[in-house]
Short mmCIF file of C-alpha atoms in Angstrom, two decimals:
data_model
loop_
_atom_site.label_atom_id
_atom_site.label_comp_id
_atom_site.label_asym_id
_atom_site.label_seq_id
_atom_site.Cartn_x
_atom_site.Cartn_y
_atom_site.Cartn_z
CA MET A 27 97.33 130.30 123.98
CA ALA A 28 99.58 130.64 127.19
CA THR A 29 98.55 134.45 127.74
CA ASP A 30 94.84 135.64 128.11
CA ARG A 31 95.80 139.46 126.79
CA PRO A 32 95.02 140.22 123.24
CA LEU A 33 98.00 140.07 121.00
CA THR A 34 99.18 142.88 119.18
CA ALA A 35 99.87 143.08 115.34
CA LYS A 36 103.71 142.20 116.12
CA GLY A 37 102.69 139.28 118.65
CA LEU A 38 100.27 137.89 116.14
CA ALA A 39 102.90 138.01 113.32
CA THR A 40 105.51 136.06 115.76
CA ARG A 41 102.70 133.57 116.68
CA ALA A 42 102.00 132.87 112.94
CA ARG A 43 105.77 132.60 112.35
CA ILE A 44 105.80 130.00 115.05
CA VAL A 45 102.89 128.11 113.99
CA ALA A 46 104.23 128.22 109.92
CA ALA A 47 107.98 127.06 111.33
CA ALA A 48 105.91 124.41 113.46
CA ALA A 49 103.62 122.98 110.29
CA ASP A 50 106.66 123.21 107.96
CA LEU A 51 108.68 120.78 110.41
CA VAL A 52 105.83 118.72 110.95
CA PHE A 53 105.11 118.24 107.21
CA HIS A 54 108.92 117.41 106.44
CA ARG A 55 109.58 115.39 109.62
CA GLY A 56 106.57 113.77 111.05
CA ALA A 57 105.02 115.35 114.16
CA ALA A 58 106.97 112.36 116.15
CA GLN A 59 110.39 113.98 115.07
CA VAL A 60 109.54 117.43 116.05
CA ALA A 61 110.49 118.94 119.43
CA LEU A 62 109.98 122.47 120.57
CA ALA A 63 113.74 123.18 120.47
CA ASP A 64 113.23 122.76 116.79
CA VAL A 65 110.49 124.58 116.29
CA GLN A 66 112.48 127.76 118.42
CA ALA A 67 115.45 127.40 116.41
CA ALA A 68 113.37 127.47 112.99
CA ALA A 69 110.84 130.41 114.15
CA ASP A 70 114.18 132.04 115.63
CA VAL A 71 112.63 132.56 118.93
CA SER A 72 113.23 131.95 122.71
CA GLY A 73 111.88 129.42 124.71
CA SER A 74 110.20 131.74 126.69
CA GLN A 75 108.69 133.76 123.55
CA LEU A 76 107.45 130.32 122.41
CA TYR A 77 105.68 129.70 125.74
CA HIS A 78 104.28 133.14 125.52
CA TYR A 79 102.14 131.96 122.79
CA PHE A 80 101.85 128.24 123.60
CA THR A 81 101.43 126.31 126.82
CA ASP A 82 102.85 123.13 125.57
CA ARG A 83 103.94 121.16 122.69
CA ASP A 84 100.32 119.70 122.21
CA ASP A 85 99.09 123.21 122.29
CA LEU A 86 101.07 124.19 119.37
CA LEU A 87 100.26 121.14 117.48
CA ARG A 88 96.49 122.13 117.73
CA ALA A 89 97.65 125.59 116.25
CA VAL A 90 99.35 123.49 113.41
CA ALA A 91 96.08 121.65 112.81
CA VAL A 92 94.26 124.92 112.70
CA HIS A 93 96.66 126.47 110.41
CA ARG A 94 96.35 123.34 107.72
CA ALA A 95 92.68 123.80 108.08
CA ALA A 96 92.62 127.38 107.34
CA GLU A 97 94.95 127.08 104.58
CA LEU A 98 92.71 124.43 103.16
CA VAL A 99 89.45 127.20 103.27
CA ALA A 100 92.00 129.66 101.60
CA ASN A 101 92.84 127.40 98.55
CA GLN A 102 89.21 126.55 97.71
CA GLY A 103 88.46 127.74 94.24
CA PRO A 104 85.41 127.15 92.34
CA VAL A 105 84.16 123.30 91.42
CA ASP A 106 80.98 124.18 89.91
CA THR A 107 81.57 122.71 86.19
CA LEU A 108 83.47 120.10 84.93
CA PRO A 109 86.37 122.17 83.73
CA ALA A 110 86.89 123.59 87.09
CA LEU A 111 86.62 120.19 88.70
CA ARG A 112 89.49 119.11 86.51
CA ALA A 113 91.46 122.14 87.41
CA TRP A 114 91.10 121.36 90.95
CA VAL A 115 92.18 117.99 90.70
CA GLU A 116 95.17 119.29 88.66
CA ALA A 117 95.99 121.90 91.31
CA ASN A 118 96.11 119.45 94.17
CA ILE A 119 98.34 116.85 92.08
CA ALA A 120 100.76 119.58 91.27
CA LEU A 121 101.00 120.40 95.14
CA ILE A 122 101.62 116.98 95.84
CA ALA A 123 103.91 116.18 93.16
CA ALA A 124 106.13 119.21 93.84
CA ASP A 125 107.73 116.88 96.98
CA ASN A 126 107.11 113.75 94.98
CA ALA A 127 104.17 112.94 97.32
CA ALA A 128 106.95 113.12 100.51
CA GLY A 129 104.84 114.08 103.83
CA GLY A 130 101.81 112.96 102.11
CA CYS A 131 98.73 115.48 102.60
CA ARG A 132 99.37 118.65 104.98
CA LEU A 133 95.91 118.11 106.39
CA GLY A 134 95.49 114.47 106.19
CA SER A 135 98.55 113.24 107.13
CA LEU A 136 97.79 114.97 110.71
CA VAL A 137 94.97 112.33 111.06
CA PRO A 138 96.95 109.30 112.04
CA GLN A 139 99.66 111.41 113.70
CA LEU A 140 97.65 113.52 116.07
CA ALA A 141 93.51 112.24 116.09
CA GLU A 142 94.11 109.92 118.67
CA THR A 143 96.14 111.50 120.94
CA ASP A 144 94.38 114.92 120.99
CA PRO A 145 90.56 115.35 120.63
CA GLN A 146 90.74 119.26 120.07
CA THR A 147 93.04 118.47 116.89
CA ARG A 148 90.60 115.48 115.83
CA ALA A 149 87.75 117.95 116.01
CA THR A 150 89.32 120.69 113.88
CA LEU A 151 90.58 117.81 111.48
CA SER A 152 86.76 116.49 111.31
CA THR A 153 85.42 120.15 111.00
CA ALA A 154 87.99 120.80 107.95
CA PHE A 155 87.03 117.72 106.02
CA HIS A 156 83.40 118.44 106.65
CA ASP A 157 84.02 121.80 105.06
CA TRP A 158 86.11 120.63 102.33
CA ILE A 159 83.17 118.31 101.09
CA ALA A 160 80.55 120.65 101.66
CA HIS A 161 82.31 123.12 99.15
CA LEU A 162 82.71 120.24 96.76
CA ALA A 163 79.12 119.09 97.19
CA ALA A 164 77.79 122.79 96.57
CA GLY A 165 79.85 122.85 93.47
CA LEU A 166 78.46 119.38 92.14
CA THR A 167 75.05 120.70 93.45
CA THR A 168 75.13 123.72 91.12
CA MET A 169 76.17 121.44 88.29
CA THR A 170 72.54 119.69 88.84
CA ALA A 171 70.81 123.19 88.92
CA THR A 172 72.64 123.97 85.34
CA GLY A 173 72.02 120.62 83.75
CA VAL A 174 75.56 119.47 83.71
CA LEU A 175 74.53 116.55 85.97
CA PRO A 176 71.22 114.77 86.08
CA PRO A 177 69.00 115.66 89.14
CA THR A 178 69.64 111.87 90.37
CA ALA A 179 73.23 112.59 91.09
CA ASP A 180 74.06 113.08 94.54
CA PRO A 181 76.29 116.00 95.60
CA HIS A 182 77.13 114.57 98.92
CA ARG A 183 78.23 110.91 97.66
CA LEU A 184 80.52 112.50 95.06
CA ALA A 185 82.14 114.95 96.87
CA THR A 186 82.90 112.33 99.61
CA LEU A 187 84.32 110.23 96.61
CA LEU A 188 86.61 112.85 95.63
CA VAL A 189 88.01 113.83 98.92
CA ALA A 190 88.44 110.06 99.66
CA ALA A 191 89.91 109.21 96.56
CA LEU A 192 92.17 112.43 96.69
CA GLU A 193 93.21 111.62 100.54
CA GLY A 194 93.47 107.95 99.70
CA GLY A 195 95.58 108.67 96.28
CA ILE A 196 98.14 110.79 98.30
CA LEU A 197 98.56 108.16 101.10
CA LEU A 198 99.62 105.70 98.15
CA ALA A 199 101.63 108.02 96.65
CA GLN A 200 103.67 108.80 99.86
CA ALA A 201 103.97 105.00 100.28
CA GLN A 202 105.17 104.62 96.68
CA ARG A 203 107.17 107.97 96.50
CA ASP A 204 105.11 108.15 93.14
CA ILE A 205 102.54 110.45 92.24
CA THR A 206 100.85 108.11 89.68
CA PRO A 207 98.56 106.42 92.05
CA MET A 208 97.05 109.82 93.24
CA ARG A 209 96.31 110.56 89.81
CA THR A 210 94.87 107.38 88.75
CA ALA A 211 92.31 107.41 91.72
CA LEU A 212 91.39 111.10 91.06
CA GLU A 213 90.81 110.40 87.21
CA ALA A 214 88.77 107.16 88.15
CA ALA A 215 86.56 109.30 90.48
CA LEU A 216 86.34 112.35 87.66
CA ASP A 217 85.68 109.42 85.24
CA HIS A 218 82.49 108.61 87.48
CA ILE A 219 81.49 112.49 87.60
CA ALA A 220 81.59 112.50 83.88
CA SER A 221 79.92 109.56 82.86
CA LEU A 222 76.86 111.00 84.99
CA ALA A 223 76.86 114.09 82.89
CA THR A 224 73.56 114.46 80.78
CA SER A 225 75.64 116.75 78.04
CA PRO A 226 78.87 116.64 76.39
CA MET B 26 116.79 90.69 113.98
CA ALA B 27 119.43 91.18 116.38
CA THR B 28 120.57 87.77 116.12
CA ASP B 29 121.91 85.92 113.34
CA ARG B 30 121.15 82.35 114.70
CA PRO B 31 118.03 80.89 113.27
CA LEU B 32 114.90 81.17 115.67
CA THR B 33 113.57 77.96 117.41
CA ALA B 34 110.02 77.40 117.44
CA LYS B 35 109.76 79.11 120.98
CA GLY B 36 111.77 81.59 120.05
CA LEU B 37 109.48 82.39 116.93
CA ALA B 38 106.70 82.32 119.02
CA THR B 39 107.80 85.00 121.29
CA ARG B 40 109.20 87.33 118.59
CA ALA B 41 105.55 87.00 117.18
CA ARG B 42 104.02 87.72 120.49
CA ILE B 43 106.44 90.94 120.95
CA VAL B 44 105.40 91.97 117.37
CA ALA B 45 101.48 91.24 117.75
CA ALA B 46 101.53 93.32 121.27
CA ALA B 47 103.92 96.37 119.45
CA ALA B 48 100.89 96.19 116.66
CA ASP B 49 98.42 96.40 118.92
CA LEU B 50 99.85 99.18 120.84
CA VAL B 51 100.72 101.33 117.80
CA PHE B 52 97.03 100.79 116.53
CA HIS B 53 95.34 102.19 119.91
CA ARG B 54 97.90 104.80 120.73
CA GLY B 55 99.70 105.69 117.51
CA ALA B 56 103.50 105.14 117.01
CA ALA B 57 104.89 107.98 118.48
CA GLN B 58 103.11 107.13 122.10
CA VAL B 59 104.62 103.60 122.13
CA ALA B 60 107.75 102.82 123.98
CA LEU B 61 109.81 99.58 124.14
CA ALA B 62 108.66 99.45 128.04
CA ASP B 63 105.07 99.55 126.92
CA VAL B 64 105.69 96.58 124.30
CA GLN B 65 108.10 94.88 127.07
CA ALA B 66 105.08 94.96 129.49
CA ALA B 67 102.22 93.97 126.94
CA ALA B 68 104.25 91.24 125.65
CA ASP B 69 105.34 90.10 129.14
CA VAL B 70 108.91 89.74 127.93
CA SER B 71 112.02 91.10 129.46
CA GLY B 72 114.38 93.97 127.84
CA SER B 73 116.87 91.64 127.24
CA GLN B 74 114.58 89.14 125.22
CA LEU B 75 113.21 92.14 123.43
CA TYR B 76 116.95 93.14 122.35
CA HIS B 77 117.53 89.45 121.36
CA TYR B 78 114.96 89.74 118.53
CA PHE B 79 115.24 93.57 117.73
CA THR B 80 118.03 95.79 117.67
CA ASP B 81 115.93 98.80 118.45
CA ARG B 82 112.52 100.51 118.65
CA ASP B 83 112.65 101.43 114.69
CA ASP B 84 113.65 97.48 114.03
CA LEU B 85 110.26 96.69 116.10
CA LEU B 86 108.30 99.12 114.07
CA ARG B 87 109.62 97.87 111.01
CA ALA B 88 108.62 94.18 112.10
CA VAL B 89 104.90 95.72 112.67
CA ALA B 90 104.87 97.01 109.33
CA VAL B 91 105.90 93.74 107.89
CA HIS B 92 103.19 92.10 110.24
CA ARG B 93 100.49 94.47 109.09
CA ALA B 94 101.34 93.84 105.21
CA ALA B 95 101.27 89.69 105.86
CA GLU B 96 98.12 90.34 107.54
CA LEU B 97 96.25 91.78 104.58
CA VAL B 98 97.70 89.16 102.32
CA ALA B 99 96.16 86.54 104.51
CA ASN B 100 92.91 87.90 104.58
CA GLN B 101 92.70 88.46 100.75
CA GLY B 102 89.36 86.77 99.78
CA PRO B 103 87.60 86.40 96.31
CA VAL B 104 86.88 89.77 94.37
CA ASP B 105 86.33 88.36 90.88
CA THR B 106 82.51 89.05 90.81
CA LEU B 107 80.37 91.87 91.54
CA PRO B 108 78.94 90.32 94.76
CA ALA B 109 82.26 89.32 96.08
CA LEU B 110 83.53 93.20 95.45
CA ARG B 111 80.48 94.08 97.83
CA ALA B 112 81.37 91.52 100.16
CA TRP B 113 84.92 92.96 100.29
CA VAL B 114 83.67 96.31 100.65
CA GLU B 115 81.18 95.26 103.65
CA ALA B 116 83.78 93.11 105.53
CA ASN B 117 86.04 96.13 105.24
CA ILE B 118 83.37 98.52 106.91
CA ALA B 119 82.94 95.78 109.38
CA LEU B 120 86.57 95.79 110.54
CA ILE B 121 86.89 99.57 110.97
CA ALA B 122 83.43 99.90 112.39
CA ALA B 123 84.44 97.69 115.17
CA ASP B 124 86.31 100.56 116.69
CA ASN B 125 84.20 103.36 115.45
CA ALA B 126 87.05 104.12 112.95
CA ALA B 127 89.37 104.92 115.84
CA GLY B 128 93.00 104.06 114.70
CA GLY B 129 92.20 103.84 111.29
CA CYS B 130 93.49 101.68 109.08
CA ARG B 131 95.98 99.30 110.89
CA LEU B 132 98.25 99.40 107.38
CA GLY B 133 97.22 102.87 105.81
CA SER B 134 97.73 104.87 109.35
CA LEU B 135 101.61 103.55 109.37
CA VAL B 136 102.15 105.48 106.43
CA PRO B 137 101.89 109.21 107.67
CA GLN B 138 103.52 107.82 110.97
CA LEU B 139 106.48 105.76 109.76
CA ALA B 140 107.12 106.16 106.21
CA GLU B 141 108.86 109.65 106.20
CA THR B 142 111.46 108.15 108.67
CA ASP B 143 112.40 104.52 107.88
CA PRO B 144 112.47 103.80 104.08
CA GLN B 145 112.58 100.44 104.54
CA THR B 146 109.27 100.49 106.38
CA ARG B 147 107.91 102.96 103.51
CA ALA B 148 109.26 100.20 100.92
CA THR B 149 107.33 97.50 103.05
CA LEU B 150 103.92 99.70 103.00
CA SER B 151 104.31 100.12 99.23
CA THR B 152 104.91 96.87 98.48
CA ALA B 153 101.77 95.73 100.42
CA PHE B 154 99.26 98.53 98.79
CA HIS B 155 100.82 97.52 95.39
CA ASP B 156 100.18 93.84 95.98
CA TRP B 157 96.78 94.86 97.31
CA ILE B 158 95.74 97.04 94.15
CA ALA B 159 97.41 93.95 92.06
CA HIS B 160 94.83 91.29 93.83
CA LEU B 161 91.57 93.59 93.08
CA ALA B 162 92.77 94.42 89.63
CA ALA B 163 93.24 90.50 89.07
CA GLY B 164 89.75 90.12 90.34
CA LEU B 165 88.49 92.99 88.01
CA THR B 166 90.39 91.44 84.98
CA THR B 167 88.49 88.42 85.82
CA MET B 168 85.35 90.12 85.63
CA THR B 169 86.21 91.35 82.36
CA ALA B 170 87.20 88.11 81.12
CA THR B 171 83.55 86.83 82.17
CA GLY B 172 81.62 89.75 80.38
CA VAL B 173 80.72 91.26 83.76
CA LEU B 174 82.67 94.29 82.73
CA PRO B 175 83.13 95.58 79.33
CA PRO B 176 86.71 94.75 77.77
CA THR B 177 87.24 98.76 77.94
CA ALA B 178 87.05 98.58 81.70
CA ASP B 179 90.60 99.28 83.16
CA PRO B 180 90.96 96.49 86.10
CA HIS B 181 93.81 98.77 87.50
CA ARG B 182 92.44 102.27 87.49
CA LEU B 183 89.19 100.74 89.12
CA ALA B 184 91.64 98.63 91.34
CA THR B 185 93.17 101.93 92.35
CA LEU B 186 90.35 104.10 92.92
CA LEU B 187 88.95 101.16 95.32
CA VAL B 188 92.14 101.12 97.54
CA ALA B 189 92.07 104.71 97.42
CA ALA B 190 88.44 105.18 98.27
CA LEU B 191 88.70 102.73 101.58
CA GLU B 192 92.48 104.15 102.65
CA GLY B 193 90.49 107.97 101.94
CA GLY B 194 87.45 106.91 103.28
CA ILE B 195 89.12 105.44 106.62
CA LEU B 196 90.93 108.91 107.21
CA LEU B 197 87.76 110.78 107.05
CA ALA B 198 85.89 108.45 109.38
CA GLN B 199 88.74 108.47 111.76
CA ALA B 200 88.79 112.20 111.84
CA GLN B 201 85.13 112.23 112.55
CA ARG B 202 84.82 109.07 114.50
CA ASP B 203 82.12 108.16 112.28
CA ILE B 204 81.97 105.43 109.65
CA THR B 205 79.59 106.83 107.32
CA PRO B 206 82.23 108.64 105.15
CA MET B 207 84.19 105.41 104.63
CA ARG B 208 80.73 103.90 103.61
CA THR B 209 79.68 106.73 101.12
CA ALA B 210 83.16 106.52 99.41
CA LEU B 211 83.40 103.01 98.83
CA GLU B 212 79.70 102.53 97.93
CA ALA B 213 80.28 105.82 95.14
CA ALA B 214 83.45 103.57 94.14
CA LEU B 215 81.08 100.37 93.84
CA ASP B 216 78.44 102.26 91.98
CA HIS B 217 81.12 103.60 89.19
CA ILE B 218 82.16 99.94 88.81
CA ALA B 219 78.42 98.70 88.52
CA SER B 220 77.77 101.40 85.99
CA LEU B 221 80.26 100.02 83.54
CA ALA B 222 78.73 96.16 84.00
CA THR B 223 77.47 95.07 80.99
CA SER B 224 74.79 92.95 82.29
CA PRO B 225 72.51 93.06 85.18
#
């Protein structure tokens, strides 16, 4: 933040509006195509307002990554039964299908775009993925406790497969402008987890 | 290409040197950080030489995507037995581990960077992934013919899972600067394929 003073409620709202506008532009155009002037116009703020909240463009892109990570945490539902896991898959497919995979993953597409140029953003994305995998692993651990999965199942390994299949599936869907590879990859990952299940 | 005349052997070599230099810069810095002047310096060519081969920066980036797609085809080995599939996984992990996942996948990282801004590049990437999945599916189809996998195994579905786990695993590894999630995701995908195998 460009100011050390605590923000007022109005200030926080303005800052959030700028970040949301920037995140939307980055999603639809790619980060490289987003200038501060575009964000100013989209958020309906002046340049001096923008610089009041962000030191520069990199600082704003950092806030976009934090915003996408927070969004992910806010949308984490239960994943501790096989039906809940299937619902998680369907919700993610519906989200990406809404844009026919254009723009890719709101969080994952930031990795190739921003991770190499900004270590702080890379750390934000790394933590977000770490927490996402941990959330899924916790659900799968519950499934071993409730006997849905056998004690030999490795929750962290299965959770990593799920997130990788999701991110890789979205990448393929974005390239092909077709949601099918995302669905196929995630259903294959679910096949694997279901095949480990000890009871119908 | 900026010229319609056929290129001489020397011209082809110069063009290839420019594309290789651009691909290397895009891999290490990200496409957004690569200006034509950087490519000129790295390939040791003049601006007029560069414009002799490419109409503009987008045209050069298109050639980078074609180059990465061709590289992928050139490096496709046999994947028609379980040991060959494991070797394919290890070779890919070794390639990404060499840079500790910095830069991500040479092909896949181009999707979030270039697919939204250039339809021709998106089509190049889409075809490359389509062919990659088809190559793996052909290997898995052979495995069903030789009895390694049962007739009920779905080669295209398993091939899609493999490429998605690889691309998603690289994305996680790039964010975390740690090859582990790539290995974990791919080994989990191999677990699934091995669990379908009809004989030891």
